[in-house]
CSV table of C-alpha atoms and ligand atoms in Angstrom, one decimal:
chain,number,residue,atom,x,y,z
J,70,MET,CA,88.7,104.1,-16.2
J,71,ILE,CA,92.4,105.0,-15.9
J,72,ARG,CA,94.0,105.8,-19.2
J,73,ASN,CA,97.2,103.9,-19.7
J,74,PHE,CA,100.2,105.5,-21.3
J,75,ASN,CA,102.2,102.3,-21.7
J,76,ASP,CA,99.3,100.5,-23.4
J,77,ASP,CA,98.9,103.5,-25.9
J,78,ILE,CA,102.6,103.7,-26.8
J,79,SER,CA,102.7,100.0,-27.3
J,80,THR,CA,99.7,99.9,-29.6
J,81,PRO,CA,100.6,99.9,-33.2
J,82,ASP,CA,99.0,102.7,-35.3
J,83,LYS,CA,97.9,104.6,-32.2
J,84,PHE,CA,98.9,108.2,-32.4
J,85,VAL,CA,99.6,109.3,-28.8
J,86,VAL,CA,99.1,112.9,-27.5
J,87,THR,CA,100.6,113.8,-24.1
J,88,LEU,CA,100.3,117.2,-22.4
J,89,GLU,CA,103.1,118.9,-20.4
J,90,LEU,CA,102.0,120.8,-17.3
J,91,VAL,CA,104.2,123.1,-15.3
J,92,PRO,CA,103.4,123.7,-11.6
J,93,GLY,CA,104.5,126.9,-9.9
J,94,ARG,CA,105.9,127.9,-6.5
J,95,GLU,CA,102.7,127.4,-4.6
J,96,SER,CA,101.0,124.5,-2.9
J,97,SER,CA,97.4,125.5,-3.7
J,98,GLY,CA,95.6,128.3,-5.4
J,99,ARG,CA,94.9,129.5,-8.9
J,100,THR,CA,97.8,127.9,-10.8
J,101,ILE,CA,97.3,124.5,-9.2
J,102,ASP,CA,93.5,124.7,-9.8
J,103,THR,CA,94.2,125.6,-13.4
J,104,ILE,CA,96.5,122.6,-13.9
J,105,THR,CA,94.1,120.1,-12.3
J,106,GLY,CA,91.3,121.7,-14.3
J,107,ILE,CA,93.2,121.3,-17.6
J,108,SER,CA,93.9,117.7,-16.6
J,109,LYS,CA,90.2,117.0,-15.8
J,110,ASP,CA,89.1,118.5,-19.1
J,111,ALA,CA,91.8,116.5,-21.0
J,112,TYR,CA,90.5,113.3,-19.4
J,113,ALA,CA,86.9,114.2,-20.3
J,114,ASP,CA,88.0,115.1,-23.9
J,115,GLY,CA,89.5,111.6,-24.4
J,116,ARG,CA,92.2,112.4,-26.9
J,117,ILE,CA,95.0,112.8,-24.4
J,118,THR,CA,96.8,109.7,-23.2
J,119,ALA,CA,98.7,111.2,-20.2
J,120,VAL,CA,99.8,114.5,-18.7
J,121,SER,CA,103.5,115.0,-17.8
J,122,ILE,CA,104.5,117.1,-14.9
J,123,THR,CA,107.8,119.0,-14.7
J,124,ASP,CA,110.3,118.6,-11.8
J,125,ASN,CA,111.4,122.1,-10.6
J,126,PRO,CA,111.6,123.5,-14.1
J,127,GLY,CA,114.6,125.7,-14.8
J,128,GLY,CA,116.0,124.5,-11.5
J,129,ASN,CA,113.6,126.7,-9.5
J,130,PRO,CA,111.4,125.4,-6.7
J,131,ALA,CA,107.8,124.3,-7.7
J,132,LEU,CA,105.2,122.0,-6.3
J,133,SER,CA,106.4,118.4,-6.5
J,134,PRO,CA,105.1,116.5,-9.6
J,135,ASP,CA,104.7,113.5,-7.3
J,136,ALA,CA,102.1,115.2,-5.1
J,137,LEU,CA,100.3,116.9,-8.0
J,138,GLY,CA,100.5,113.8,-10.2
J,139,HIS,CA,99.0,111.6,-7.6
J,140,GLU,CA,96.0,113.9,-7.4
J,141,ILE,CA,95.6,113.8,-11.2
J,142,LEU,CA,96.1,110.0,-11.3
J,143,ASP,CA,93.3,109.7,-8.8
J,144,ASP,CA,91.0,111.4,-11.3
J,145,GLY,CA,91.8,108.8,-13.9
J,146,MET,CA,94.3,110.5,-16.1
J,147,ASP,CA,97.7,108.7,-16.5
J,148,VAL,CA,100.7,110.8,-15.5
J,149,ILE,CA,104.3,110.9,-16.6
J,150,VAL,CA,106.5,112.2,-13.7
J,151,HIS,CA,109.7,114.2,-14.7
J,152,PHE,CA,112.5,113.0,-12.6
J,153,THR,CA,115.8,115.0,-12.6
J,154,CYS,CA,119.2,114.3,-11.1
J,155,ARG,CA,119.8,117.9,-9.9
J,156,ASP,CA,118.2,118.2,-6.5
J,157,THR,CA,119.0,115.0,-4.5
J,158,ASN,CA,121.7,112.5,-4.3
J,159,ARG,CA,121.4,108.8,-5.1
J,160,VAL,CA,119.9,108.0,-1.7
J,161,GLY,CA,117.2,110.6,-2.1
J,162,MET,CA,116.6,109.5,-5.7
J,163,GLU,CA,116.1,105.9,-4.8
J,164,SER,CA,113.8,106.9,-1.9
J,165,ARG,CA,111.8,109.0,-4.3
J,166,ALA,CA,111.5,106.2,-6.8
J,167,LEU,CA,110.3,103.8,-4.0
J,168,GLN,CA,107.7,106.4,-3.0
J,169,LEU,CA,106.5,106.8,-6.6
J,170,ALA,CA,106.2,103.0,-6.9
J,171,HIS,CA,104.3,102.9,-3.6
J,172,MET,CA,101.9,105.6,-5.0
J,173,GLY,CA,101.4,103.7,-8.2
J,174,MET,CA,103.1,106.3,-10.3
J,175,LYS,CA,105.5,104.5,-12.6
J,176,ASN,CA,105.7,106.5,-15.8
J,177,ILE,CA,109.0,108.3,-15.4
J,178,LEU,CA,110.8,110.8,-17.7
J,179,ALA,CA,114.4,110.4,-16.6
J,180,LEU,CA,116.3,113.6,-17.1
J,181,THR,CA,119.7,114.9,-16.1
J,182,GLY,CA,117.9,118.2,-15.6
J,183,ASP,CA,118.4,121.9,-16.1
J,184,TYR,CA,121.2,123.4,-13.9
J,185,SER,CA,120.2,124.8,-10.4
J,186,GLY,CA,118.2,128.0,-10.2
J,187,LYS,CA,117.3,130.0,-7.1
J,188,GLY,CA,115.4,129.0,-4.0
J,189,PHE,CA,115.0,130.4,-0.5
J,190,GLY,CA,118.1,132.5,0.2
J,191,GLY,CA,119.8,132.2,-3.2
J,192,ALA,CA,121.0,129.7,-5.7
J,193,GLY,CA,120.7,126.0,-4.9
J,194,SER,CA,123.6,123.6,-4.6
J,195,PRO,CA,123.6,121.4,-7.7
J,196,VAL,CA,123.8,117.7,-6.9
J,197,PHE,CA,124.1,115.7,-10.1
J,198,ASP,CA,125.2,112.6,-8.3
J,199,PHE,CA,123.8,110.6,-11.3
J,200,ASP,CA,123.2,111.4,-14.9
J,201,SER,CA,120.1,110.3,-16.8
J,202,VAL,CA,121.7,107.1,-18.0
J,203,ILE,CA,122.6,106.1,-14.5
J,204,LEU,CA,119.1,107.1,-13.3
J,205,THR,CA,117.5,104.9,-16.0
J,206,THR,CA,119.8,102.0,-14.9
J,207,MET,CA,118.7,102.5,-11.3
J,208,LEU,CA,115.0,102.4,-12.2
J,209,ASN,CA,115.6,99.3,-14.3
J,210,ASP,CA,117.3,97.7,-11.4
J,211,LEU,CA,114.4,98.7,-9.1
J,212,ASN,CA,112.1,97.0,-11.6
J,213,LYS,CA,113.9,93.7,-11.1
J,214,ARG,CA,113.3,94.1,-7.3
J,215,LEU,CA,109.6,95.0,-7.9
J,216,ILE,CA,109.1,91.9,-10.0
J,217,ARG,CA,110.7,89.7,-7.4
J,218,ALA,CA,108.5,91.3,-4.8
J,219,GLY,CA,105.4,90.3,-6.8
J,220,HIS,CA,104.4,93.7,-8.2
J,221,SER,CA,102.3,93.5,-11.2
J,222,SER,CA,103.4,96.9,-12.7
J,223,ILE,CA,106.9,98.3,-13.1
J,224,PHE,CA,108.5,101.6,-14.0
J,225,ILE,CA,108.1,102.7,-17.6
J,226,THR,CA,111.1,104.9,-18.0
J,227,GLY,CA,111.5,107.3,-20.9
J,228,CYS,CA,114.3,109.7,-21.9
J,229,ALA,CA,114.7,113.0,-23.6
J,230,VAL,CA,116.8,113.6,-26.8
J,231,SER,CA,117.6,116.7,-28.6
J,232,PRO,CA,118.0,116.5,-32.4
J,233,PHE,CA,118.3,120.3,-32.5
J,234,LYS,CA,122.1,120.3,-32.4
J,235,TYR,CA,123.8,122.1,-35.1
J,236,THR,CA,127.4,120.9,-34.9
J,237,GLU,CA,128.7,117.5,-35.7
J,238,ALA,CA,130.1,116.9,-32.2
J,239,GLU,CA,126.9,117.9,-30.4
J,240,SER,CA,124.7,115.8,-32.7
J,241,TRP,CA,127.0,112.8,-32.4
J,242,VAL,CA,127.2,112.9,-28.6
J,243,GLN,CA,123.4,113.4,-28.3
J,244,TYR,CA,122.6,110.3,-30.5
J,245,LYS,CA,125.2,108.2,-28.8
J,246,LYS,CA,123.8,109.1,-25.4
J,247,LEU,CA,120.3,108.2,-26.7
J,248,GLU,CA,121.6,104.7,-27.5
J,249,ARG,CA,123.0,104.4,-24.0
J,250,LYS,CA,119.7,105.5,-22.5
J,251,ILE,CA,117.9,102.9,-24.5
J,252,ASP,CA,120.5,100.2,-23.6
J,253,ALA,CA,119.9,101.2,-19.9
J,254,GLY,CA,116.2,100.5,-20.3
J,255,ALA,CA,114.4,103.6,-21.7
J,256,SER,CA,111.2,102.5,-23.4
J,257,PHE,CA,110.1,105.8,-25.0
J,258,THR,CA,111.7,109.0,-26.0
J,259,ILE,CA,110.5,112.6,-26.0
J,260,THR,CA,112.4,115.2,-28.2
J,261,GLN,CA,113.6,118.6,-27.1
J,262,LEU,CA,111.5,121.4,-28.6
J,263,GLY,CA,112.3,122.9,-32.0
J,264,TYR,CA,110.7,124.1,-35.2
J,265,ASP,CA,113.2,122.6,-37.7
J,266,ILE,CA,111.5,119.6,-39.5
J,267,ASP,CA,114.8,118.4,-41.0
J,268,LYS,CA,116.1,117.9,-37.5
J,269,TYR,CA,112.9,116.2,-36.3
J,270,GLU,CA,113.3,113.9,-39.3
J,271,GLU,CA,117.0,113.3,-38.6
J,272,LEU,CA,116.1,111.6,-35.3
J,273,LEU,CA,113.7,109.2,-37.1
J,274,LEU,CA,116.3,108.5,-39.7
J,275,TYR,CA,118.9,107.8,-37.0
J,276,ASN,CA,116.5,105.4,-35.2
J,277,LYS,CA,115.9,103.6,-38.5
J,278,HIS,CA,119.6,103.4,-39.3
J,279,LYS,CA,120.4,102.0,-35.9
J,280,LYS,CA,117.3,99.8,-35.8
J,281,ILE,CA,116.0,101.6,-32.7
J,282,GLU,CA,112.3,100.8,-32.3
J,283,THR,CA,111.6,102.7,-29.1
J,284,PRO,CA,108.6,104.9,-29.7
J,285,ALA,CA,109.5,108.6,-30.2
J,286,LEU,CA,107.2,111.5,-29.2
J,287,ALA,CA,107.9,114.9,-30.7
J,288,SER,CA,107.7,118.0,-28.5
J,289,LEU,CA,105.5,120.6,-29.8
J,290,TYR,CA,105.0,124.0,-28.1
J,291,LEU,CA,102.3,126.6,-28.4
J,292,LEU,CA,104.6,129.5,-29.3
J,293,ASP,CA,103.4,132.9,-28.1
J,294,LYS,CA,105.2,136.2,-27.7
J,295,ARG,CA,105.9,135.5,-24.0
J,296,SER,CA,107.7,132.2,-24.7
J,297,ALA,CA,109.3,133.1,-28.1
J,298,ARG,CA,111.4,135.9,-26.5
J,299,PRO,CA,113.5,133.7,-24.1
J,300,MET,CA,113.6,130.9,-26.5
J,301,HIS,CA,115.0,133.1,-29.2
J,302,ALA,CA,117.5,134.7,-26.8
J,303,GLY,CA,118.8,131.2,-25.9
J,304,ARG,CA,117.6,131.4,-22.3
J,305,ILE,CA,115.8,128.0,-22.5
J,306,PRO,CA,118.6,125.4,-22.6
J,307,GLY,CA,118.7,123.5,-25.9
J,308,VAL,CA,115.7,125.3,-27.5
J,309,HIS,CA,116.1,127.1,-30.8
J,310,VAL,CA,113.8,129.8,-32.2
J,311,THR,CA,115.3,131.5,-35.3
J,312,GLU,CA,115.4,135.2,-35.9
J,313,LYS,CA,112.9,134.7,-38.8
J,314,LEU,CA,110.4,132.8,-36.7
J,315,PHE,CA,110.8,135.2,-33.7
J,316,LYS,CA,110.0,138.2,-35.9
J,317,LYS,CA,107.0,136.4,-37.4
J,318,VAL,CA,105.6,135.5,-34.0
J,319,MET,CA,106.1,139.1,-32.8
J,320,GLN,CA,104.3,140.5,-35.8
J,321,GLU,CA,101.4,138.1,-35.4
J,322,TRP,CA,100.9,139.1,-31.8
J,323,GLU,CA,100.6,142.8,-32.6
J,324,VAL,CA,96.9,141.9,-32.5
J,325,SER,CA,96.6,139.4,-29.7
J,326,SER,CA,93.6,137.5,-31.1
J,327,GLU,CA,95.4,137.1,-34.4
J,328,GLY,CA,98.6,136.0,-32.5
J,329,MET,CA,96.7,133.2,-30.7
J,330,LYS,CA,95.0,132.1,-33.9
J,331,GLN,CA,98.3,131.9,-35.7
J,332,ALA,CA,100.0,130.1,-32.8
J,333,ILE,CA,97.2,127.4,-32.8
J,334,GLU,CA,97.5,127.1,-36.6
J,335,ARG,CA,101.3,126.7,-36.5
J,336,THR,CA,101.1,124.1,-33.7
J,337,ALA,CA,98.4,122.1,-35.6
J,338,ARG,CA,100.4,122.2,-38.9
J,339,LEU,CA,103.6,121.1,-37.2
J,340,GLY,CA,101.6,118.4,-35.4
J,341,VAL,CA,100.3,116.9,-38.6
J,342,VAL,CA,103.7,117.1,-40.3
J,343,LEU,CA,105.3,115.2,-37.3
J,344,LYS,CA,102.5,112.6,-37.5
J,345,GLY,CA,103.0,112.4,-41.3
J,346,ILE,CA,106.8,111.8,-41.1
J,347,GLY,CA,106.3,109.0,-38.6
J,348,TYR,CA,106.4,110.1,-35.0
J,349,LYS,CA,104.5,107.9,-32.6
J,350,GLY,CA,102.9,110.9,-31.0
J,351,ILE,CA,103.3,114.5,-29.9
J,352,HIS,CA,104.1,116.0,-26.5
J,353,LEU,CA,102.3,119.3,-26.3
J,354,GLY,CA,103.6,122.1,-24.1
J,355,GLY,CA,103.0,125.8,-23.6
J,356,ILE,CA,99.4,125.3,-22.4
J,357,HIS,CA,99.0,127.4,-19.2
J,358,ASP,CA,95.4,128.7,-19.1
J,359,SER,CA,92.8,126.1,-20.2
J,360,PHE,CA,92.3,122.9,-22.2
J,361,GLU,CA,90.3,124.8,-24.8
J,362,THR,CA,93.4,125.7,-26.8
J,363,VAL,CA,94.5,122.0,-26.8
J,364,GLY,CA,91.0,121.1,-28.1
J,365,LYS,CA,91.3,123.6,-30.9
J,366,ILE,CA,94.8,122.4,-31.9
J,367,LEU,CA,93.6,118.7,-32.0
J,368,ASP,CA,90.4,119.7,-33.9
J,369,ARG,CA,92.5,121.6,-36.5
J,370,MET,CA,94.9,118.6,-36.8
J,371,SER,CA,92.0,116.3,-37.6
J,372,GLU,CA,90.8,118.8,-40.3
J,373,ILE,CA,94.2,119.1,-42.1
J,374,GLU,CA,96.1,115.9,-41.5
J,375,HIS,CA,95.3,114.5,-44.9
J,376,ASN,CA,97.1,117.5,-46.4
J,377,TRP,CA,100.2,117.3,-44.1
J,378,LEU,CA,102.7,117.4,-47.0
J,379,ASP,CA,101.4,120.8,-48.0
J,380,TYR,CA,102.8,122.2,-44.7
J,381,ILE,CA,106.2,120.6,-44.5
J,382,GLU,CA,108.2,123.3,-46.3
J,383,GLU,CA,107.0,125.9,-43.8
J,384,PHE,CA,109.1,124.1,-41.2
J,385,ARG,CA,112.4,123.9,-43.2
J,386,GLU,CA,114.6,126.5,-41.6
J,387,ASN,CA,117.3,126.6,-44.3
J,388,GLU,CA,119.7,128.5,-42.0
J,389,PRO,CA,123.4,128.7,-43.1
J,390,ASN,CA,126.3,126.9,-41.3
J,391,ARG,CA,124.2,124.2,-39.6
J,392,PHE,CA,125.2,120.6,-39.4
J,393,TYR,CA,122.7,117.9,-40.5
J,394,LEU,CA,123.6,114.3,-40.0
J,395,TYR,CA,121.8,113.3,-43.2
J,396,LYS,CA,122.3,115.9,-45.9
J,397,GLN,CA,119.1,115.2,-47.8
J,398,PRO,CA,116.5,113.9,-45.4
J,399,GLU,CA,113.7,113.5,-47.9
J,400,THR,CA,115.7,111.2,-50.1
J,401,ALA,CA,117.8,109.6,-47.4
J,402,LYS,CA,117.0,106.0,-48.0
J,403,THR,CA,120.7,105.6,-48.2
J,404,VAL,CA,122.2,107.2,-45.2
J,405,ILE,CA,124.8,109.8,-46.1
J,406,PRO,CA,126.3,111.1,-42.9
J,407,GLY,CA,127.2,114.8,-43.0
J,408,LYS,CA,130.6,116.1,-42.0
J,409,ASP,CA,131.8,119.3,-40.2
J,410,THR,CA,135.2,120.9,-40.6
J,411,ILE,CA,136.7,120.2,-37.2
J,412,LYS,CA,139.8,122.1,-36.1
J,413,VAL,CA,141.7,121.1,-33.0
J,414,LYS,CA,144.3,123.4,-31.5
J,415,ILE,CA,147.9,122.1,-31.2
J,416,ALA,CA,147.8,122.4,-27.4
J,417,GLU,CA,144.5,120.6,-27.2
J,418,ASN,CA,145.8,117.8,-29.4
J,419,PHE,CA,149.0,117.5,-27.3
J,420,HIS,CA,147.0,117.4,-24.1
J,421,TYR,CA,145.0,114.5,-25.5
J,422,LEU,CA,148.0,112.5,-26.8
J,423,PHE,CA,150.0,113.0,-23.7
J,424,LEU,CA,147.3,111.9,-21.3
J,425,ARG,CA,146.2,109.0,-23.6
J,426,THR,CA,149.8,107.7,-23.7
J,427,ALA,CA,150.3,108.1,-19.9
J,428,HIS,CA,147.0,106.2,-19.4
J,429,ASP,CA,148.0,103.4,-21.7
J,430,LEU,CA,151.3,103.1,-19.9
J,431,PHE,CA,150.2,103.2,-16.3
J,432,PHE,CA,146.4,102.5,-16.2
J,433,ASP,CA,145.8,99.5,-18.4
J,434,LYS,CA,145.2,96.4,-16.4
J,435,ARG,CA,146.1,94.2,-19.4
J,436,ALA,CA,149.6,95.9,-19.7
J,437,SER,CA,152.7,93.8,-18.8
J,438,LEU,CA,153.7,96.2,-16.0
J,439,ALA,CA,150.2,96.2,-14.4
J,440,PRO,CA,151.0,93.6,-11.7
J,441,MET,CA,154.0,95.6,-10.7
J,442,TYR,CA,151.9,98.8,-10.3
J,443,LYS,CA,149.4,96.8,-8.2
J,444,LYS,CA,152.3,95.6,-5.9
J,445,ILE,CA,153.6,99.1,-5.4
J,446,SER,CA,150.1,100.4,-4.8
J,447,SER,CA,149.4,97.7,-2.3
J,448,SER,CA,152.6,98.3,-0.4
J,449,LEU,CA,152.0,102.1,-0.3
J,450,ASP,CA,148.5,101.4,1.0
J,451,LYS,CA,149.6,99.0,3.7
J,452,SER,CA,152.3,101.3,4.9
J,453,LYS,CA,149.8,104.2,5.0
J,454,THR,CA,152.1,106.3,2.8
J,455,SER,CA,149.8,106.5,-0.2
J,456,TRP,CA,149.1,110.1,0.8
J,457,MET,CA,152.7,111.0,-0.2
J,458,LEU,CA,152.1,109.8,-3.7
J,459,LYS,CA,148.9,111.8,-3.8
J,460,ALA,CA,150.3,115.0,-2.3
J,461,PHE,CA,153.6,115.1,-4.1
J,462,LEU,CA,152.9,113.6,-7.5
J,463,GLU,CA,149.3,112.9,-8.3
J,464,ASP,CA,147.7,116.1,-7.1
J,465,PRO,CA,150.2,118.5,-8.6
J,466,PHE,CA,150.2,116.7,-11.9
J,467,LYS,CA,146.4,116.3,-12.2
J,468,LYS,CA,145.6,119.8,-11.0
J,469,MET,CA,147.9,121.2,-13.6
J,470,MET,CA,146.7,119.0,-16.5
J,471,LEU,CA,143.0,118.6,-15.6
J,472,SER,CA,142.0,121.1,-12.8
J,473,CYS,CA,141.4,117.9,-10.8
J,474,LYS,CA,138.9,118.1,-7.9
J,475,SER,CA,140.4,115.0,-6.2
J,476,CYS,CA,137.3,112.9,-6.5
J,477,GLY,CA,139.4,109.7,-6.1
J,478,ASP,CA,137.4,107.8,-8.7
J,479,CYS,CA,138.9,109.1,-12.0
J,480,GLY,CA,136.7,109.1,-15.1
J,481,ILE,CA,138.9,111.1,-17.5
J,482,GLN,CA,139.3,108.0,-19.8
J,483,HIS,CA,135.5,108.2,-20.5
J,484,VAL,CA,135.5,111.8,-21.6
J,485,GLY,CA,138.4,112.0,-24.0
J,486,PHE,CA,140.9,112.6,-21.1
J,487,LEU,CA,139.1,115.6,-19.8
J,488,CYS,CA,137.8,115.8,-16.2
J,489,PRO,CA,134.0,115.3,-15.8
J,490,GLU,CA,134.2,116.9,-12.4
J,491,SER,CA,135.9,120.2,-13.2
J,492,GLY,CA,134.9,120.2,-16.9
J,493,CYS,CA,131.2,119.5,-16.7
J,494,PRO,CA,129.0,121.4,-14.2
J,495,LYS,CA,126.6,118.4,-14.2
J,496,HIS,CA,129.5,115.9,-13.8
J,497,THR,CA,128.1,113.7,-16.6
J,498,ARG,CA,130.1,110.6,-17.3
J,499,ASN,CA,127.8,109.0,-19.8
J,500,GLY,CA,127.5,111.7,-22.5
J,501,ALA,CA,126.4,115.3,-22.8
J,502,CYS,CA,123.1,116.8,-21.4
J,503,GLY,CA,120.8,118.5,-23.9
J,504,GLY,CA,121.6,122.1,-22.8
J,505,SER,CA,124.6,123.0,-25.0
J,506,ASN,CA,124.2,125.8,-27.5
J,507,ASP,CA,126.3,125.9,-30.7
J,508,GLY,CA,128.9,123.7,-28.9
J,509,PHE,CA,129.1,125.8,-25.8
J,510,CYS,CA,128.2,124.7,-22.2
J,511,GLU,CA,124.7,125.5,-20.9
J,512,VAL,CA,126.1,126.8,-17.6
J,513,ASN,CA,129.6,128.2,-18.5
J,514,THR,CA,128.4,129.8,-21.7
J,515,ASP,CA,131.9,131.0,-22.6
J,516,LYS,CA,133.4,127.4,-22.5
J,517,LEU,CA,133.0,124.6,-25.0
J,518,CYS,CA,131.0,121.7,-23.7
J,519,VAL,CA,133.5,119.1,-22.4
J,520,TRP,CA,131.8,116.4,-24.6
J,521,VAL,CA,132.3,118.6,-27.7
J,522,ARG,CA,136.0,119.0,-26.8
J,523,ALA,CA,136.2,115.2,-26.3
J,524,TYR,CA,134.6,114.4,-29.6
J,525,ASN,CA,136.7,116.9,-31.6
J,526,ARG,CA,140.0,115.7,-30.1
J,527,MET,CA,139.1,112.0,-30.6
J,528,LYS,CA,137.8,112.6,-34.1
J,529,LYS,CA,141.2,113.8,-35.2
J,530,HIS,CA,142.6,110.4,-34.3
J,531,GLY,CA,139.6,108.4,-35.6
J,532,GLU,CA,138.8,107.3,-32.0
J,533,THR,CA,135.3,108.6,-31.5
J,534,GLU,CA,133.9,105.1,-31.2
J,535,LYS,CA,135.8,104.8,-27.8
J,536,LEU,CA,133.8,107.7,-26.5
J,537,THR,CA,130.5,106.8,-24.7
J,538,ARG,CA,131.1,103.1,-25.8
J,539,GLU,CA,129.9,101.5,-22.6
J,540,PHE,CA,127.9,102.3,-19.5
J,541,VAL,CA,130.0,104.2,-16.9
J,542,PRO,CA,128.8,103.5,-13.4
J,543,PRO,CA,128.3,106.3,-10.9
J,544,ARG,CA,131.3,107.8,-9.1
J,545,LEU,CA,132.1,106.4,-5.7
J,546,TRP,CA,131.8,109.2,-3.2
J,547,GLU,CA,133.6,107.2,-0.5
J,548,LEU,CA,136.8,107.6,-2.4
J,549,LYS,CA,136.8,111.4,-2.3
J,550,ASP,CA,140.2,112.9,-1.5
J,551,THR,CA,142.0,109.5,-1.8
J,552,SER,CA,144.5,108.6,-4.5
J,553,SER,CA,142.7,107.7,-7.7
J,554,TRP,CA,145.8,106.0,-9.0
J,555,ILE,CA,146.0,103.6,-6.0
J,556,ASN,CA,142.2,103.1,-6.1
J,557,PHE,CA,142.5,102.1,-9.7
J,558,HIS,CA,145.2,99.5,-9.2
J,559,LEU,CA,143.6,98.1,-6.1
J,560,ASP,CA,140.3,97.6,-7.8
J,561,ARG,CA,138.5,100.1,-5.6
J,562,ASP,CA,137.1,102.5,-8.1
J,563,HIS,CA,134.1,102.3,-10.5
J,564,GLN,CA,136.2,100.2,-12.9
J,565,LYS,CA,136.5,97.3,-10.5
J,566,PRO,CA,135.0,94.1,-11.8
J,567,LEU,CA,131.4,94.1,-10.7
J,568,LYS,CA,130.0,91.5,-8.4
J,569,PRO,CA,126.2,91.1,-8.5
J,570,PRO,CA,124.6,92.5,-5.3
J,571,ALA,CA,123.8,89.9,-2.7
J,572,ARG,CA,120.0,90.2,-3.3
J,573,MET,CA,120.5,89.4,-7.0
J,574,LEU,CA,122.2,86.0,-6.3
Y,861,SF4,S1,137.7,112.6,-12.6
Y,861,SF4,FE1,138.2,112.9,-10.4
Y,861,SF4,S2,140.3,112.1,-10.1
Y,861,SF4,FE2,140.0,112.4,-12.4
Y,861,SF4,S3,140.7,114.4,-12.8
Y,861,SF4,FE3,138.5,114.7,-12.4
Y,861,SF4,S4,138.4,115.1,-10.2
Y,861,SF4,FE4,140.4,114.3,-10.6
C-alpha cells in the first residue's frame, strides 16, 4: 500500500517523520543503490511517512528527483519532490510540473533554491525567473486546471522557512514571506536546519500569534564531523552551527564509534524536544549510508520522549547579540516582540525618501496628474519616440540611483525602492530567500541582503507593513529594454489590472 504524506499531515495527533535523501552526480551505481535501499528499508520499517529528494543541492548537478522519486514511489513509499527556481524558466517549470502530475508525483517542496553551482564547463547561469511564492502560486493555479480536467489528486505544495535568523530585519522578512507562501497555497512548512530551540519555538509562537494552522515539520540533521565543519564555517546557506557545538562534535568524533553514538543521541533528544514543543513532525537529514541509523534515532526517541523536558536546556544556545522575536519563549503566552537597534545611514535614508517622493509624484495611478502622464506616455509611444525618454532621462537616472538593469517592468516599490534585479542575485520580488547570514547576502557576502536594507530603511519611517504586503506577480520578460515608465502608465507592466485568463472564464 502506498503511504500517503497528505493523509498523515492532515491527521490530528499523528507525528510525522520524513527523510531527506540527496542524489549525487550519477545516474546509477552505489549512491543511487544506497538511496533506493534506504527508501525500501524506510518503507518496510513503517515509521517514515515520505522521503524527500533534493533538487540539484548546492546548485550542482545531480540525478533528477523526479526520476529517482518515481522509482521510489513505485515501491510504495510516498515522495516529496524538491522543486527550485534556479535552473529553468517559467516555461520549463510549468512543463516540469505537468510531467510530475502525469507521473503521479504531487507532493512538492517549492523553493527559491540555493544559488547556481558548477556543472560541465564551469558555473551555471542562474535563472530565478520565479521565486518560491510565485512558484507556489503557479502550482495552485495548475491545481485548478487539474480539478477542471477531472483529476482526483492535486499538488500538495509545501514551503521552507528559516527561523534561524538573528537580526530583526531578517526574522521579519522571513516570517512575512512565510505568510505570503501560505496565502499562495502552501499547505505544509519545513524549517531550515538549526540547533537553537528558542528559534524553533519562535516559529510555533509566530504561527500561533498569526493563527497559522499549516502543519510545521522541523528539520533535524545527524550532525557528524564531515557536515559540522561547512555548517560551522557558514558554507551551507542559512545553517548555523555555533563554535561551542562545533567543538563538542569534533571532540566526540575523536573516537569515531563514540562520535556516531553521540550524534544519534543528540538527534533523538532534539527530536523529542521538537515533538514536545508542538511540531507536527520532523524532517530528518544527514543520512547517507543506511536506514539503520534512522531506526536507532527513532527507537531512542520512543525510549526518551516522556522525558523530553529534561533535554530542552541542552538546546538553548544563549549566544550574545542575537535577536529573538519573543524575548521569553517559555512564558510567551502574551507575545512580546523583541526589538533591535537599527541604524540607517544618512545617504541610505535620503535615497529612500527621494525615490519614495518621486514615486508618489509620478507613479501613483490615483494621483491627480496620472491622466496627464498617461496621455504623454501614449503620445510618445504612438510617435515611436519613447526611446528618447528612456535613453536620455530614464536610463541615466535609474542607472545612477539603482544600478538599473533595464528590465522594463520596474519592481522597486516592492523592495523599499531598491532594485530586485541588480540588488538581489535571485531577483526575488516577494521577500528574502533563506540564505542570508547575519544580514548579509548568501551570494555577495560583503553586501547586506537587499531585503534587510529595505526593512531597515522602511522601519525608520514606520512603513514596514508596506513591504511584502501583497503578492507581486512575476516580471514580464517581453518588456526587457523598454521604458518601465511608459509601461507603467500604459498598463503594460506587472501592475496592470489583472484579467482572468480565458480558460478561467
Ligand atoms: S526593477 Fe527593473 S526597471 Fe526597476 S530599477 Fe531594477 S532593472 Fe531597472
